[in-house]
Short mmCIF file of C-alpha atoms in Angstrom, two decimals:
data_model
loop_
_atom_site.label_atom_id
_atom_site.label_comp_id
_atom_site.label_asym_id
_atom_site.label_seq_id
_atom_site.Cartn_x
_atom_site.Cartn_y
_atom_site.Cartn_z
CA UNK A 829 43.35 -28.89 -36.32
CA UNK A 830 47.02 -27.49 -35.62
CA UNK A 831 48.80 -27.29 -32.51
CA UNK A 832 48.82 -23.66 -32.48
CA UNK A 833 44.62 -23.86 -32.60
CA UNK A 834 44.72 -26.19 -29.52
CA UNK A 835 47.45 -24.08 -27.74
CA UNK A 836 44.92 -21.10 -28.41
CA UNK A 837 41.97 -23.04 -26.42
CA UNK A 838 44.28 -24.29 -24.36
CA UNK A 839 46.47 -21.04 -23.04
CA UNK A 840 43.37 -18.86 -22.02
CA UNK A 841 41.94 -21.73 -20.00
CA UNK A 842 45.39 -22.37 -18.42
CA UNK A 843 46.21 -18.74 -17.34
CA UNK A 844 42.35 -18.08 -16.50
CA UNK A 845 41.81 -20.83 -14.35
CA UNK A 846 45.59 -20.11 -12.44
CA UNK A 847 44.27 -16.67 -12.15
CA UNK A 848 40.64 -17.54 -11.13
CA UNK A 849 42.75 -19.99 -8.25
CA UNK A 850 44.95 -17.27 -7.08
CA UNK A 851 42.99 -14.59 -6.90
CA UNK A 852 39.59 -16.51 -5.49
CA UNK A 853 41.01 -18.91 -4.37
CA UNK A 854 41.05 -20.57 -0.40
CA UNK A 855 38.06 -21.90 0.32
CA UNK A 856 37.89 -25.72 -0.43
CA UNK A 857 34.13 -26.03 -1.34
CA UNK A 858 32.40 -28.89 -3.22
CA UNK A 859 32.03 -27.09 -6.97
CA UNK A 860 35.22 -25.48 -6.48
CA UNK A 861 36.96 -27.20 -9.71
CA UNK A 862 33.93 -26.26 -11.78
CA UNK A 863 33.46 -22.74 -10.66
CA UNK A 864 37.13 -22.55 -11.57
CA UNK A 865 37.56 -24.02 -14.78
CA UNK A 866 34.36 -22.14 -16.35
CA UNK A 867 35.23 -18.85 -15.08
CA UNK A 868 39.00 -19.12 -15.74
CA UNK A 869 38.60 -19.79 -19.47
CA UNK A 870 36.30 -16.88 -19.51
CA UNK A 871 38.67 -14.48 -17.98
CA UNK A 872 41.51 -15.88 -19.92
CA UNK A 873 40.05 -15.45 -23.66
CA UNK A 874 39.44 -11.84 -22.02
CA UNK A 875 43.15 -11.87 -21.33
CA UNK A 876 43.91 -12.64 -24.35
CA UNK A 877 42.17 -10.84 -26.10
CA UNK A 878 43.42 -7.86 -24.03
CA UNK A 879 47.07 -8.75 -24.62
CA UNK A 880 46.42 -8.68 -28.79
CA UNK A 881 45.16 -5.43 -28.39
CA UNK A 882 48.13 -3.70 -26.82
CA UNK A 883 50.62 -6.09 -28.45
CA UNK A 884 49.32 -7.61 -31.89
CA UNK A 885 48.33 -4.08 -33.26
CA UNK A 886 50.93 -3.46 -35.80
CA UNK A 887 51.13 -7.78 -37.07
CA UNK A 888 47.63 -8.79 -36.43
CA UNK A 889 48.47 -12.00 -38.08
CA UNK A 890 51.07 -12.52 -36.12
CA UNK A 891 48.94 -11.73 -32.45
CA UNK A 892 48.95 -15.80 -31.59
CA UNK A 893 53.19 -15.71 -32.11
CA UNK A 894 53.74 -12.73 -30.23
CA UNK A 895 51.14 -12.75 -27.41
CA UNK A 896 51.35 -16.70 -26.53
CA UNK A 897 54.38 -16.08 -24.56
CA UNK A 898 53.25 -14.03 -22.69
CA UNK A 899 50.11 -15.43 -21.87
CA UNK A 900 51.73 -18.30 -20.87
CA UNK A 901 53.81 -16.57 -18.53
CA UNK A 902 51.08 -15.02 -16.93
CA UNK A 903 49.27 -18.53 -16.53
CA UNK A 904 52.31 -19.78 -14.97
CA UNK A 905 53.08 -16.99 -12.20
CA UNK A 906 49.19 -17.08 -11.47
CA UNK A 907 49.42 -21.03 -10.86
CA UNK A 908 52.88 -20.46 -8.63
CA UNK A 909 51.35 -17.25 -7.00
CA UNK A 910 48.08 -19.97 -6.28
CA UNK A 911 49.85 -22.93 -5.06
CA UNK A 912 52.12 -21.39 -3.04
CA UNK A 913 50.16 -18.00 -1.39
CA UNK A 914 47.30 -21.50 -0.91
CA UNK A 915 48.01 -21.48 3.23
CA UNK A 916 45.99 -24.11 5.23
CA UNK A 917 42.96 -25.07 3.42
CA UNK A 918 39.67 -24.69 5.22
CA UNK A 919 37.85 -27.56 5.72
CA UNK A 920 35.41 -29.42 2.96
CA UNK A 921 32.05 -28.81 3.49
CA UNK A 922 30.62 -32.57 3.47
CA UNK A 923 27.48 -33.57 1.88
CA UNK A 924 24.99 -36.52 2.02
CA UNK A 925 25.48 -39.48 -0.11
CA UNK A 926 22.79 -39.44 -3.04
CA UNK A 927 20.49 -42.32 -3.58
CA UNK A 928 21.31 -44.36 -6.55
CA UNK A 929 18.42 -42.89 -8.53
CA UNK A 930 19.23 -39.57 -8.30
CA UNK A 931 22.87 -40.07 -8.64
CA UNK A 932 21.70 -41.96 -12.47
CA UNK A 933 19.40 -38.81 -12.85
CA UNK A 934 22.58 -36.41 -12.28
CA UNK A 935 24.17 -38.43 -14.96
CA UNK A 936 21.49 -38.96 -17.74
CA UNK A 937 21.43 -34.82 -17.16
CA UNK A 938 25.03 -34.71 -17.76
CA UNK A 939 24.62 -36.88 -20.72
CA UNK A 940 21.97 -34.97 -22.04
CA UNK A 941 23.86 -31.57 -21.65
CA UNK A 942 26.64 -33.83 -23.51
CA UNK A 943 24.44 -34.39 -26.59
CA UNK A 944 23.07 -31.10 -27.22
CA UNK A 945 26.76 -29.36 -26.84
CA UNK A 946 28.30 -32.20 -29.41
CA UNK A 947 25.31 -30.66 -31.52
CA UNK A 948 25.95 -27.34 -31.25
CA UNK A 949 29.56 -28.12 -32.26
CA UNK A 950 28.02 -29.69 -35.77
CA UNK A 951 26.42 -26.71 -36.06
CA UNK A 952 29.10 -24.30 -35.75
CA UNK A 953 31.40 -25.92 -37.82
CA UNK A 954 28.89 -26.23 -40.72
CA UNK A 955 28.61 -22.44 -41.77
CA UNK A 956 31.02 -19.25 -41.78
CA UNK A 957 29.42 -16.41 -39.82
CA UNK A 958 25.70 -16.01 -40.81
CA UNK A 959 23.36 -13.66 -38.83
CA UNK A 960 23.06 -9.97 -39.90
CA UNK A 961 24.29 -8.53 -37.05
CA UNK A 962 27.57 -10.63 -36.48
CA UNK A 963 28.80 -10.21 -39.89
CA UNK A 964 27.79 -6.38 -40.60
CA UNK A 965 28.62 -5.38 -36.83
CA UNK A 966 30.88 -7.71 -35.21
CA UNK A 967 33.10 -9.39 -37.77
CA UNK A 968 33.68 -6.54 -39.82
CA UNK A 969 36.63 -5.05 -37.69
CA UNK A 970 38.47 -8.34 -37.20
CA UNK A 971 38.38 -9.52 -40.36
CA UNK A 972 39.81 -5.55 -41.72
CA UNK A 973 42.50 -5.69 -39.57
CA UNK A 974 43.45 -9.13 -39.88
CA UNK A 975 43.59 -9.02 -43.79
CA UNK A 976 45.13 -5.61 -43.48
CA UNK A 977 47.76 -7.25 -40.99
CA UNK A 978 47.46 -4.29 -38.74
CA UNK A 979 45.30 -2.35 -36.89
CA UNK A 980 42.65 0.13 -39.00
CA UNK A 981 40.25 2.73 -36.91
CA UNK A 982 37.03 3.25 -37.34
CA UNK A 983 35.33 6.91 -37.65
CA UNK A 984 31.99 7.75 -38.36
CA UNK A 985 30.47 7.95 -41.91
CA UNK A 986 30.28 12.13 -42.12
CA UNK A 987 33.41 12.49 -41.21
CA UNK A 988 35.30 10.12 -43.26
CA UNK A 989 33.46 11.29 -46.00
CA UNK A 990 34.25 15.06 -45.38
CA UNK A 991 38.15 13.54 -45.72
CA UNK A 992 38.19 11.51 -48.76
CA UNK A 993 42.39 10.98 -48.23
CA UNK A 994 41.80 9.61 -44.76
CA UNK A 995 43.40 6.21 -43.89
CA UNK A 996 40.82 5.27 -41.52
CA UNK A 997 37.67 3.36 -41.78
CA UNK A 998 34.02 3.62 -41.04
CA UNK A 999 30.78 1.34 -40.71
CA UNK A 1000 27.51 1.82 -39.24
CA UNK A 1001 28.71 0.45 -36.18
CA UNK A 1002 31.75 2.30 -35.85
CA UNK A 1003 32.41 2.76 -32.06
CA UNK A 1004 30.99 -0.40 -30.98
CA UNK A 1005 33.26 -2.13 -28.15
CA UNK A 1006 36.61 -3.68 -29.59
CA UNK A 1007 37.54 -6.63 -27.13
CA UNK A 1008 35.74 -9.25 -28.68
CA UNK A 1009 36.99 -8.30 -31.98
CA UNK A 1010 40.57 -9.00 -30.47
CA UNK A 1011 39.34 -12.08 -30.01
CA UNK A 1012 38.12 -13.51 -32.75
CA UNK A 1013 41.86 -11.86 -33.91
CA UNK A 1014 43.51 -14.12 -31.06
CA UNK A 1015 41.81 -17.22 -32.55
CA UNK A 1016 42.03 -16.40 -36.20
CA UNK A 1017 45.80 -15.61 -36.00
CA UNK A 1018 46.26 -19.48 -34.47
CA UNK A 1019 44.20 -21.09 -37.59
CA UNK A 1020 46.47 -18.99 -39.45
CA UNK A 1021 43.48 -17.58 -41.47
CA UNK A 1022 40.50 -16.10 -41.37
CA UNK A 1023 38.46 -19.45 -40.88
CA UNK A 1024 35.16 -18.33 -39.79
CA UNK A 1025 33.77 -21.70 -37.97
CA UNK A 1026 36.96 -22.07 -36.50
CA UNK A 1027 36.96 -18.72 -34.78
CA UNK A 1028 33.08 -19.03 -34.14
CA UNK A 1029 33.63 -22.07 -32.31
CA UNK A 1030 34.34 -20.26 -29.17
CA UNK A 1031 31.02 -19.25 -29.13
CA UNK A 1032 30.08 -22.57 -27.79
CA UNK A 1033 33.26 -22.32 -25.37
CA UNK A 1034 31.36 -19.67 -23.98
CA UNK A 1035 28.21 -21.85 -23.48
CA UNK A 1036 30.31 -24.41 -21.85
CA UNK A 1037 32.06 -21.63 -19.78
CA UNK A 1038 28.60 -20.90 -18.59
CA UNK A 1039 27.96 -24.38 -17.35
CA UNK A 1040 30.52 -25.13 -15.62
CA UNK A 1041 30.66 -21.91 -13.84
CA UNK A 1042 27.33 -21.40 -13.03
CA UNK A 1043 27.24 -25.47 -11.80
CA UNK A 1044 29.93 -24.87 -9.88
CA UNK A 1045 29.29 -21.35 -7.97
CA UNK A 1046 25.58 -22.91 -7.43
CA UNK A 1047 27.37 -25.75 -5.67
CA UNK A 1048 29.59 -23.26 -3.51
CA UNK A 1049 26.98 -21.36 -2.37
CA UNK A 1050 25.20 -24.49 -1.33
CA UNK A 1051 22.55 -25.88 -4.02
CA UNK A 1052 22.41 -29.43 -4.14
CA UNK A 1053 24.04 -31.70 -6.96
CA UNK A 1054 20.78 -32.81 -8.21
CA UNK A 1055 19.42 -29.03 -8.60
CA UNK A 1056 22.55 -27.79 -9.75
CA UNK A 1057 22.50 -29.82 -12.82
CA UNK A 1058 18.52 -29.80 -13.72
CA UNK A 1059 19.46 -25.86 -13.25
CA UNK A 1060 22.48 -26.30 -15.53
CA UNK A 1061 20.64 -28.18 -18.31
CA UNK A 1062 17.51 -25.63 -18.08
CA UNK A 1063 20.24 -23.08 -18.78
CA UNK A 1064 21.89 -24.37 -21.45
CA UNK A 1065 19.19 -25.75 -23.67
CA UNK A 1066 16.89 -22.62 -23.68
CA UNK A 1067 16.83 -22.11 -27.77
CA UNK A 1068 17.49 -18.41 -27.97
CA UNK A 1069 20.82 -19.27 -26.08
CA UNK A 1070 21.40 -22.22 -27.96
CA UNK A 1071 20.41 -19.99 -31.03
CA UNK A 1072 23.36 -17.15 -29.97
CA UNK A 1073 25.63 -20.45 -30.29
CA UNK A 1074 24.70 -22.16 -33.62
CA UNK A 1075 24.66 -19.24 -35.31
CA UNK A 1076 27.43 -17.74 -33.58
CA UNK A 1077 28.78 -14.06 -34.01
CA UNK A 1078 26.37 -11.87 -31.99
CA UNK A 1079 28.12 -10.31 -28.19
CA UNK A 1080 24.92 -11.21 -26.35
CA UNK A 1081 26.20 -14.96 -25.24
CA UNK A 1082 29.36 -13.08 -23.98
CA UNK A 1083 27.98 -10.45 -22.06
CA UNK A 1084 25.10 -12.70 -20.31
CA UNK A 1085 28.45 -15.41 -19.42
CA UNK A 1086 30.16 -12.56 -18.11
CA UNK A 1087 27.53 -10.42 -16.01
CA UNK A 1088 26.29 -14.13 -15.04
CA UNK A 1089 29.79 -15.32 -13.44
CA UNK A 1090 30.62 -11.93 -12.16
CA UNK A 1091 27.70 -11.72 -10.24
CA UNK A 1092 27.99 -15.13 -9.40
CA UNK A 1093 31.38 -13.97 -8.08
CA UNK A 1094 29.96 -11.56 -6.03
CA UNK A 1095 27.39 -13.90 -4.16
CA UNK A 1096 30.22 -15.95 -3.07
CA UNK A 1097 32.11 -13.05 -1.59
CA UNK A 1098 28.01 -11.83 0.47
CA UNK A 1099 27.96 -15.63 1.65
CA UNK A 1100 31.59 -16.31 2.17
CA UNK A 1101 32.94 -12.96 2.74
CA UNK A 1102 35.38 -14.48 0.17
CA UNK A 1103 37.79 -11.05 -0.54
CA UNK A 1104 39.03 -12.82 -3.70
CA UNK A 1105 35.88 -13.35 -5.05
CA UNK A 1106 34.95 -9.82 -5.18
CA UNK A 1107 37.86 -8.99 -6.84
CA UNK A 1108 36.64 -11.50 -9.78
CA UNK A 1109 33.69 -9.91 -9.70
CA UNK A 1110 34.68 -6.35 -10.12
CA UNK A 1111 37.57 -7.81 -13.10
CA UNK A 1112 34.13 -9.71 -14.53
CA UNK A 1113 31.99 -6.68 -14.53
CA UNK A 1114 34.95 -4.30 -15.79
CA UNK A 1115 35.22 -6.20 -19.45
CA UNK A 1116 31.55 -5.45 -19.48
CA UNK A 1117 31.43 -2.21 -21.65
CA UNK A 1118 34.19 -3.55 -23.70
CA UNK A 1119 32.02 -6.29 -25.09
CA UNK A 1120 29.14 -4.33 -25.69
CA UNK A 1121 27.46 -0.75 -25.03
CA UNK A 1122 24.80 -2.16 -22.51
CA UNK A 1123 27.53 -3.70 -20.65
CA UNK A 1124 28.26 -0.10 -19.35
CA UNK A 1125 24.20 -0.07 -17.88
CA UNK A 1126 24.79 -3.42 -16.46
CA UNK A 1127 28.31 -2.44 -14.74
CA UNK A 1128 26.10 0.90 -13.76
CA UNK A 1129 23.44 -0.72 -11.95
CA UNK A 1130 25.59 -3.44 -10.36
CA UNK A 1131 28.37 -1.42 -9.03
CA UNK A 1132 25.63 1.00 -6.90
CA UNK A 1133 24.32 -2.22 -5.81
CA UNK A 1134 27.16 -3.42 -4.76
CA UNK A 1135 28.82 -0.22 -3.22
CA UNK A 1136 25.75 -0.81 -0.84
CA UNK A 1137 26.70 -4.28 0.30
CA UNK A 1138 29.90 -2.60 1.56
CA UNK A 1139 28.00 0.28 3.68
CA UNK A 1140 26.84 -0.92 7.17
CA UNK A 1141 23.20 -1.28 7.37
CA UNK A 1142 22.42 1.63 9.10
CA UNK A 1143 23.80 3.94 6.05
CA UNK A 1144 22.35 2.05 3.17
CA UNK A 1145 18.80 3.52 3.17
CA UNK A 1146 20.11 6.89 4.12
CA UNK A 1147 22.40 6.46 1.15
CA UNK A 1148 19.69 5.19 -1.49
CA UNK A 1149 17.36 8.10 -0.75
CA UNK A 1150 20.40 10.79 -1.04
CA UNK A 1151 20.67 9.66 -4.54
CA UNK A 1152 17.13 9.76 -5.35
CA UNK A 1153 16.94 13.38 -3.71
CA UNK A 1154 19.99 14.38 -5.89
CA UNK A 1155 19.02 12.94 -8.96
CA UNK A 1156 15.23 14.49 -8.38
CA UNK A 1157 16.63 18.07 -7.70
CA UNK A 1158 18.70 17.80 -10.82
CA UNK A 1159 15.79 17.21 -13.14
CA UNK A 1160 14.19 19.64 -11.41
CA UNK A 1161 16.56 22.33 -11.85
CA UNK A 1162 17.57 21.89 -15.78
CA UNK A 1163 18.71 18.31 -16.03
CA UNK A 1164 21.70 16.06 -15.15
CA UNK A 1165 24.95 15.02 -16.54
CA UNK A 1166 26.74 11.77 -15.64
CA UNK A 1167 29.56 10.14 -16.67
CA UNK A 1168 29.29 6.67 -17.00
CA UNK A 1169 31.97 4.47 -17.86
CA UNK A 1170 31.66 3.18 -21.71
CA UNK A 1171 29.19 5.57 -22.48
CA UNK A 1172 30.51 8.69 -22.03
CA UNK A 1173 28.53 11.91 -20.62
CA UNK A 1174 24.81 11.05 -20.70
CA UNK A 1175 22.60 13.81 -20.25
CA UNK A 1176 19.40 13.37 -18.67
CA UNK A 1177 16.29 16.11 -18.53
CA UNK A 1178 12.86 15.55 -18.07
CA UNK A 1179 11.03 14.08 -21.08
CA UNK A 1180 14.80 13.20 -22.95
CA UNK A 1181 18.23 11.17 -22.63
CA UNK A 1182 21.46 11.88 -24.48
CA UNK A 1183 23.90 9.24 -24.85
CA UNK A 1184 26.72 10.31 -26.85
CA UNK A 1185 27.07 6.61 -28.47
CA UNK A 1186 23.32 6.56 -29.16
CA UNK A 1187 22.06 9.70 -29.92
CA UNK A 1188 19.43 11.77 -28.25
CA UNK A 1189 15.81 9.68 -26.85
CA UNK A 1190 12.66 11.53 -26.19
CA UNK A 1191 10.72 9.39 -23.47
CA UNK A 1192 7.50 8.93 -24.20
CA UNK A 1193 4.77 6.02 -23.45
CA UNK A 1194 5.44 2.99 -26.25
CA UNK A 1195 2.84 0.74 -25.61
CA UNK A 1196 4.34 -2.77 -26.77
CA UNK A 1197 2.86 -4.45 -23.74
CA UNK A 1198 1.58 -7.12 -25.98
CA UNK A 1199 5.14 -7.52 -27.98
CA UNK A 1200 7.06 -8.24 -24.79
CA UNK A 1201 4.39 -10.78 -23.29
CA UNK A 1202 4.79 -12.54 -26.07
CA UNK A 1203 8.70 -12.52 -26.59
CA UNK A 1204 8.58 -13.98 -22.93
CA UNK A 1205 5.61 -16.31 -22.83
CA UNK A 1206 4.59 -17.45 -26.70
CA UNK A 1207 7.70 -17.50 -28.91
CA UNK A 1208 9.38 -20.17 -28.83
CA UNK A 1209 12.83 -18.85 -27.00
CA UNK A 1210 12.14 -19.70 -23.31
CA UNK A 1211 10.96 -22.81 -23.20
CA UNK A 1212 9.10 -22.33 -19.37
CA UNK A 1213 11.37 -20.11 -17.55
CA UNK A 1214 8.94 -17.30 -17.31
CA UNK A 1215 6.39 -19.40 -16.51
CA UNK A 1216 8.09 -21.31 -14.08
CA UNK A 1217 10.37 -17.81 -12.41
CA UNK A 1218 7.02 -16.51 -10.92
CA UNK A 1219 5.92 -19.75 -9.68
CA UNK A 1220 9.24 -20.06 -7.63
CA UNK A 1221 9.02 -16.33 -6.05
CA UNK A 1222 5.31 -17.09 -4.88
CA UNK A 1223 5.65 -20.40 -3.21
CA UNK A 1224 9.41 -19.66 -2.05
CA UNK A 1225 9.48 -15.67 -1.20
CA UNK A 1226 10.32 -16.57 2.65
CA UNK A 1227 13.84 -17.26 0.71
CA UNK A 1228 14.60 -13.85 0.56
CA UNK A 1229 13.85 -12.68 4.48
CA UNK A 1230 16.15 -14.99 5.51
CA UNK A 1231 19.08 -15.44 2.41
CA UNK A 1232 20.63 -12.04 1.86
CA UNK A 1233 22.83 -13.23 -1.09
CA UNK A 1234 19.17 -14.11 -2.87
CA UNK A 1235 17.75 -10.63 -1.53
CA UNK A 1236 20.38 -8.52 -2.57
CA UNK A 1237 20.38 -10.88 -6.39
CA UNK A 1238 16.83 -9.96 -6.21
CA UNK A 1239 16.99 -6.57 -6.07
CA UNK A 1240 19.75 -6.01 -8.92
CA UNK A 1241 17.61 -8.24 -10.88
CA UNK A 1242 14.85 -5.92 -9.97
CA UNK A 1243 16.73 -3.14 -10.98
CA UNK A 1244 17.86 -4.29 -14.76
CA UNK A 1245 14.19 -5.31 -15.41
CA UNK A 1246 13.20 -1.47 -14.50
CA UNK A 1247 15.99 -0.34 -16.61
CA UNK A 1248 14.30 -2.52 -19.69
CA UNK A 1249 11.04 -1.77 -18.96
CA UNK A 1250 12.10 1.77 -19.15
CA UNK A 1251 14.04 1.51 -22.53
CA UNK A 1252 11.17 -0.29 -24.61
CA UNK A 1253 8.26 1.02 -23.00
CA UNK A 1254 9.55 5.24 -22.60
CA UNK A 1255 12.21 5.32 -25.95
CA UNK A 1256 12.35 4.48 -29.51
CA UNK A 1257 13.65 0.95 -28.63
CA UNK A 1258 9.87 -0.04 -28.26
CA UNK A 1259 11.19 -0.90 -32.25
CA UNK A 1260 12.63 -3.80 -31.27
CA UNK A 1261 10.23 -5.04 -29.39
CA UNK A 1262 7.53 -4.43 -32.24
CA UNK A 1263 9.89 -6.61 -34.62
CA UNK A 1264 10.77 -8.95 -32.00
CA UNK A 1265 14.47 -8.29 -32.24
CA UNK A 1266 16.80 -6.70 -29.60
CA UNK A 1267 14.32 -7.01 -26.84
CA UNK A 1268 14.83 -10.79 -26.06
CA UNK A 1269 18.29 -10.18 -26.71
CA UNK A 1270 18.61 -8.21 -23.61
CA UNK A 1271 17.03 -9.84 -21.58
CA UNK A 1272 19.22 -12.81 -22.64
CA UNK A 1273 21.97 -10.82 -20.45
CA UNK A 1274 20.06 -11.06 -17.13
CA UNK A 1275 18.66 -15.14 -17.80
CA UNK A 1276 22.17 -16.64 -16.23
CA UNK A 1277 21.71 -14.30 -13.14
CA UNK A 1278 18.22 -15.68 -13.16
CA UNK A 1279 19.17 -18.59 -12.86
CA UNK A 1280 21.25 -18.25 -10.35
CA UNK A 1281 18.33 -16.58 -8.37
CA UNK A 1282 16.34 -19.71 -8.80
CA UNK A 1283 19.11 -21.54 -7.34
CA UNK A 1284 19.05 -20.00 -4.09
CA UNK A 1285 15.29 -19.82 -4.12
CA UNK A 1286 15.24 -23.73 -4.59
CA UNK A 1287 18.20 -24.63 -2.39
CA UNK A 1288 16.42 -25.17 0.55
CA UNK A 1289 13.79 -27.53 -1.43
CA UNK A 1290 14.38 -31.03 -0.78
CA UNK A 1291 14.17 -34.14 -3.04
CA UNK A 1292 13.85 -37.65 -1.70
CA UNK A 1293 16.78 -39.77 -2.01
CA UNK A 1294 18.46 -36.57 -2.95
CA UNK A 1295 21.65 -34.96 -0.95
CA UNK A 1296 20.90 -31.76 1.26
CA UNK A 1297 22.99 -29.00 2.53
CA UNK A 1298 23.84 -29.36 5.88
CA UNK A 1299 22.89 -27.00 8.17
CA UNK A 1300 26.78 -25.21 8.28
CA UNK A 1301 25.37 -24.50 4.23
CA UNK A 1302 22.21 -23.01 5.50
CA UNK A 1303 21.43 -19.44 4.29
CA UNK A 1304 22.94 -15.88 5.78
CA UNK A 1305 21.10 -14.38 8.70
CA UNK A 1306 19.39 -11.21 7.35
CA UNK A 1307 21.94 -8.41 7.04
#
C-alpha cells in the first residue's frame, strides 16, 4: 500500500467529515461522532470524485496529483469554518447507564460486525471486478479513460456507427451516470494503476459508511445503544448487501448509502429543526441521479415529500390533491410532460411512459406476484427483514400518530414501494423480476431507510437492564 492510496482514503474522509461538521453541525448529541464520520466520508469520495471530473479530464492518471490539493484545502476551510462558526454548544442529551450485560451484548455486536467486515475485505481483495454488470456497465468508462489518460465520450451505438471517423465511444450503457466512474478514477490514479481490488475496495468503505452513519443518526434521533447496534448488525450482514460488497462493482450499495443518510439527514432536521441537516440532505439526495438513473425517481419522490414538510399543515392536503387534480386533467386531455432532473422530459399518457434514457413503456398488468414474494420472503437475500418489517408496523403502529419524523419516513417509504410496484407489475421490468435480477436490486435502495423506520418504530421499546431515552428524547407531537 503507498502513501498516496492511504492519502486517497484518507482526504475524502477528512474534508467530508469537516464539511458534514460545518454544515450540520451544533447540536452536541450522543451519536454525533458516528453520524459524522460515516456521512462525511460519503460526501467526501462524492467530492472527490466531483473535483476529477472538472479537473482530471485532460490527465486522468494524473486526477490524485492534481485534485489532492485541492481537496485538502477544502477539508481544511470546512474544519476552520466548523470549529470556529461552532458558538455555544447545546447541552448533551444524557442517557442511562447500561447494565453490564447489555453493555457486553453491545460489544460482542460490535465484534461481530468486526468479523464479517475483516471478511468482506478478504473478499474484495481476492478478485478484479467480477459481476456482469460492473464490468460491462460500470467499469468500462473508467478504465477507457484512465488507459487513454484523458477523458473519451460515450454516444450511442447508431450513431457512432453512422460516423465511422468519430473519436468518441459507445457501449450499451452509454449515458449511464458518470460520478462513480470518477471515482473509481480518483482511487485508481492513487494506486497508480488500474488495480481492480484496490479500487473495489471502497465498496466496502461504503458498507462501513453505512454503519456508522446510520448508528449514529439512529442515536441522534434517540434509539437506544443497544437497538442501534442489533439494528446496525441486521443492516450490514443482510447477504444481498454483503453480496453488492464482495463482489463489488455494481451502483446499488452507493445509491441505497446515499438515499439512506440523506434521508437520515432529513429526519434530524423534522426532529431537531436542525437547518444544517437539511442542507445535507438536499447535497445527499442531489448526487442521486449522478450515481444511477433511478436515483432521479428517488430524488423525485423525496423532494415532493419533503417540499410538504416545509408547507404549514393547513396547505399540505390542499397541496397534495392540486397535484393529483393536475396530473389527472393532463392524462385526461392528451398526456403530460415533465421534466425531471436526470431523466430528462418524460412523457406520460394513459396506457404508456416515455423516458428519454429508457425508451418508451406500454403499462400493462405483469403478473409476477409470485416472483416478488419470493425475492422478499424465500431467496436467500433478506435473511428476516420482511418477515420481521410487518411484525413491527402491527404491534407498534401507535408510533406513527404520535412520531412525525416516523410518519412522514413512512409515507416516502410508502411512496417508493408504489413506484416499484408500479414498474414490475404495469412495464416490461416485470423481466427482472421473472429472472430474479434488478428487482431485489431496487429494493436494496429503500432497505437502509427501512431500517431507519424500524428504528423509530422500536425506540420507544424497552429492554431490561438496557438504557432508555429520557423523556426530553421522546417523540415529536403530531404536526
Amino acid at each position: 500500500m503507498s502513501w498516496q492510496y492511504l492519502l486517497a482514503w484518507l482526504l475524502p474522509l477528512f474534508a467530508g467529515s469537516g464539511l458534514v461538521l460545518a454544515i450540520g453541525g451544533g447540536r452536541r448529541m450522543p451519536g454525533n461522532l458516528c453520524a459524522m464520520l460515516g456521512t462525511g466520508f460519503l460526501l467526501g469520495v462524492f467530492v472527490a470524485g466531483i473535483l476529477c471530473s472538472l479537473i482530471a479530464r485532460e490527465n486522468v492518471q494524473g486526477a490524485f496529483a492534481d485534485v489532492a490539493p485541492w481537496l485538502a484545502a477544502i477539508g481544511i476551510l470546512a474544519w476552520v469554518a466548523a470549529l470556529g462558526l461552532r458558538g455555544k454548544p447545546w447541552p448533551e442529551a444524557s442517557f442511562n447507564k447500561s447494565g453490564l450485560g447489555w453493555r457486553m451484548v453491545w460489544c460482542l455486536l460490535l465484534a461481530m460486525i468486526a468479523f464479517r467486515i475483516h471478511s468482506l475485505a478478504s473478499e474484495v481483495l481476492l478478485r478484479p471486478t467480477f459481476p456482469w454488470d460492473a464490468w460491462a456497465a460500470w467499469a468500462v468508462k473508467p478504465k477507457a479513460w484512465f488507459l487513454l489518460g484523458h477523458y473519451a465520450g460515450y454516444e450511442p451505438m447508431q450513431q457512432w456507427l453512422a460516423n465511422p471517423g468519430t473519436t468518441l465511444r459507445t457501449s450499451a450503457i452509454w449515458d449511464y451516470p458518470e460520478l462513480l466512474a470518477w471515482v473509481q478514477v480518483w482511487f485508481a490514479s492513487a494506486v497508480g494503476g488500474w488495480n481492480e481490488p484496490l479500487i473495489n475496495a471502497v465498496w466496502l468503505g461504503v458498507l462501513v459508511a453505512i454503519g456508522l452513519g446510520s448508528y449514529g443518526n439512529w442515536r441522534v434521533l434517540g434509539v437506544a445503544p443497544l437497538w442501534a447496534m442489533i439494528l446496525a448488525y441486521g443492516l450490514l450482514s443482510l447477504p444481498l448487501i454483503d453480496a453488492h460488497v464482495a463482489l463489488a462493482g455494481y451502483a446499488d450499495l452507493w445509491l441505497a448509502a446515499t438515499f439512506g443518510l440523506a434521508v437520515l439527514s432529513w429526519l434530524r432536521w423534522l426532529r431537531w429543526k436542525e437547518h444544517g441537516q437539511l442542507l445535507l440532505a438536499v447535497a445527499l439526495a442531489f448526487c442521486m441521479p449522478f450515481i444511477k438513473l433511478e436515483g432521479a425517481v428517488w430524488l423525485l419522490i423525496a423532494s415532493v415529500l419533503a417540499g410538504l414538510t416545509l408547507l404549514p399543515r393547513r396547505w399540505r392536503w390542499m397541496t397534495v390533491g392540486a397535484i393529483v387534480l393536475m396530473l389527472g386533467a393532463s392524462l385526461l386531455f392528451g398526456g403530460l410532460v415533465l421534466p425531471v432532473f436526470g431523466l430528462g422530459w418524460v412523457h406520460m399518457s394513459w396506457g404508456s411512459v416515455v423516458v428519454p434514457a429508457l425508451g418508451k413503456m406500454d403499462l400493462q398488468w405483469h403478473p409476477v406476484g409470485v416472483e416478488m414474494l419470493s425475492g422478499l420472503f424465500t431467496l436467500p437475500n433478506w435473511h428476516l427483514l420482511w418477515y420481521l418489517l410487518p411484525l413491527v408496523l402491527v404491534l407498534r403502529w401507535r408510533g406513527f400518530l404520535v412520531d412525525q419524523t416516523a410518519r412522514w419516513l413512512g409515507i416516502l417509504l410508502l411512496c417508493c414501494a408504489t413506484f416499484l410496484f408500479i414498474l414490475f407489475f404495469f412495464t416490461e421490468a416485470s423481466a427482472w423480476a421473472e429472472n430474479y435480477t434488478s428487482s431485489n436490486r431496487l429494493i436494496m435502495h429503500l432497505v437502509p431507510a427501512v431500517f431507519t423506520l424500524l428504528a423509530l418504530l422500536l425506540r420507544g421499546v424497552s429492554v431490561s437492564g438496557s438504557d432508555r431515552a429520557p423523556e426530553s428524547e421522546a417523540p415529536n407531537a403530531p404536526a
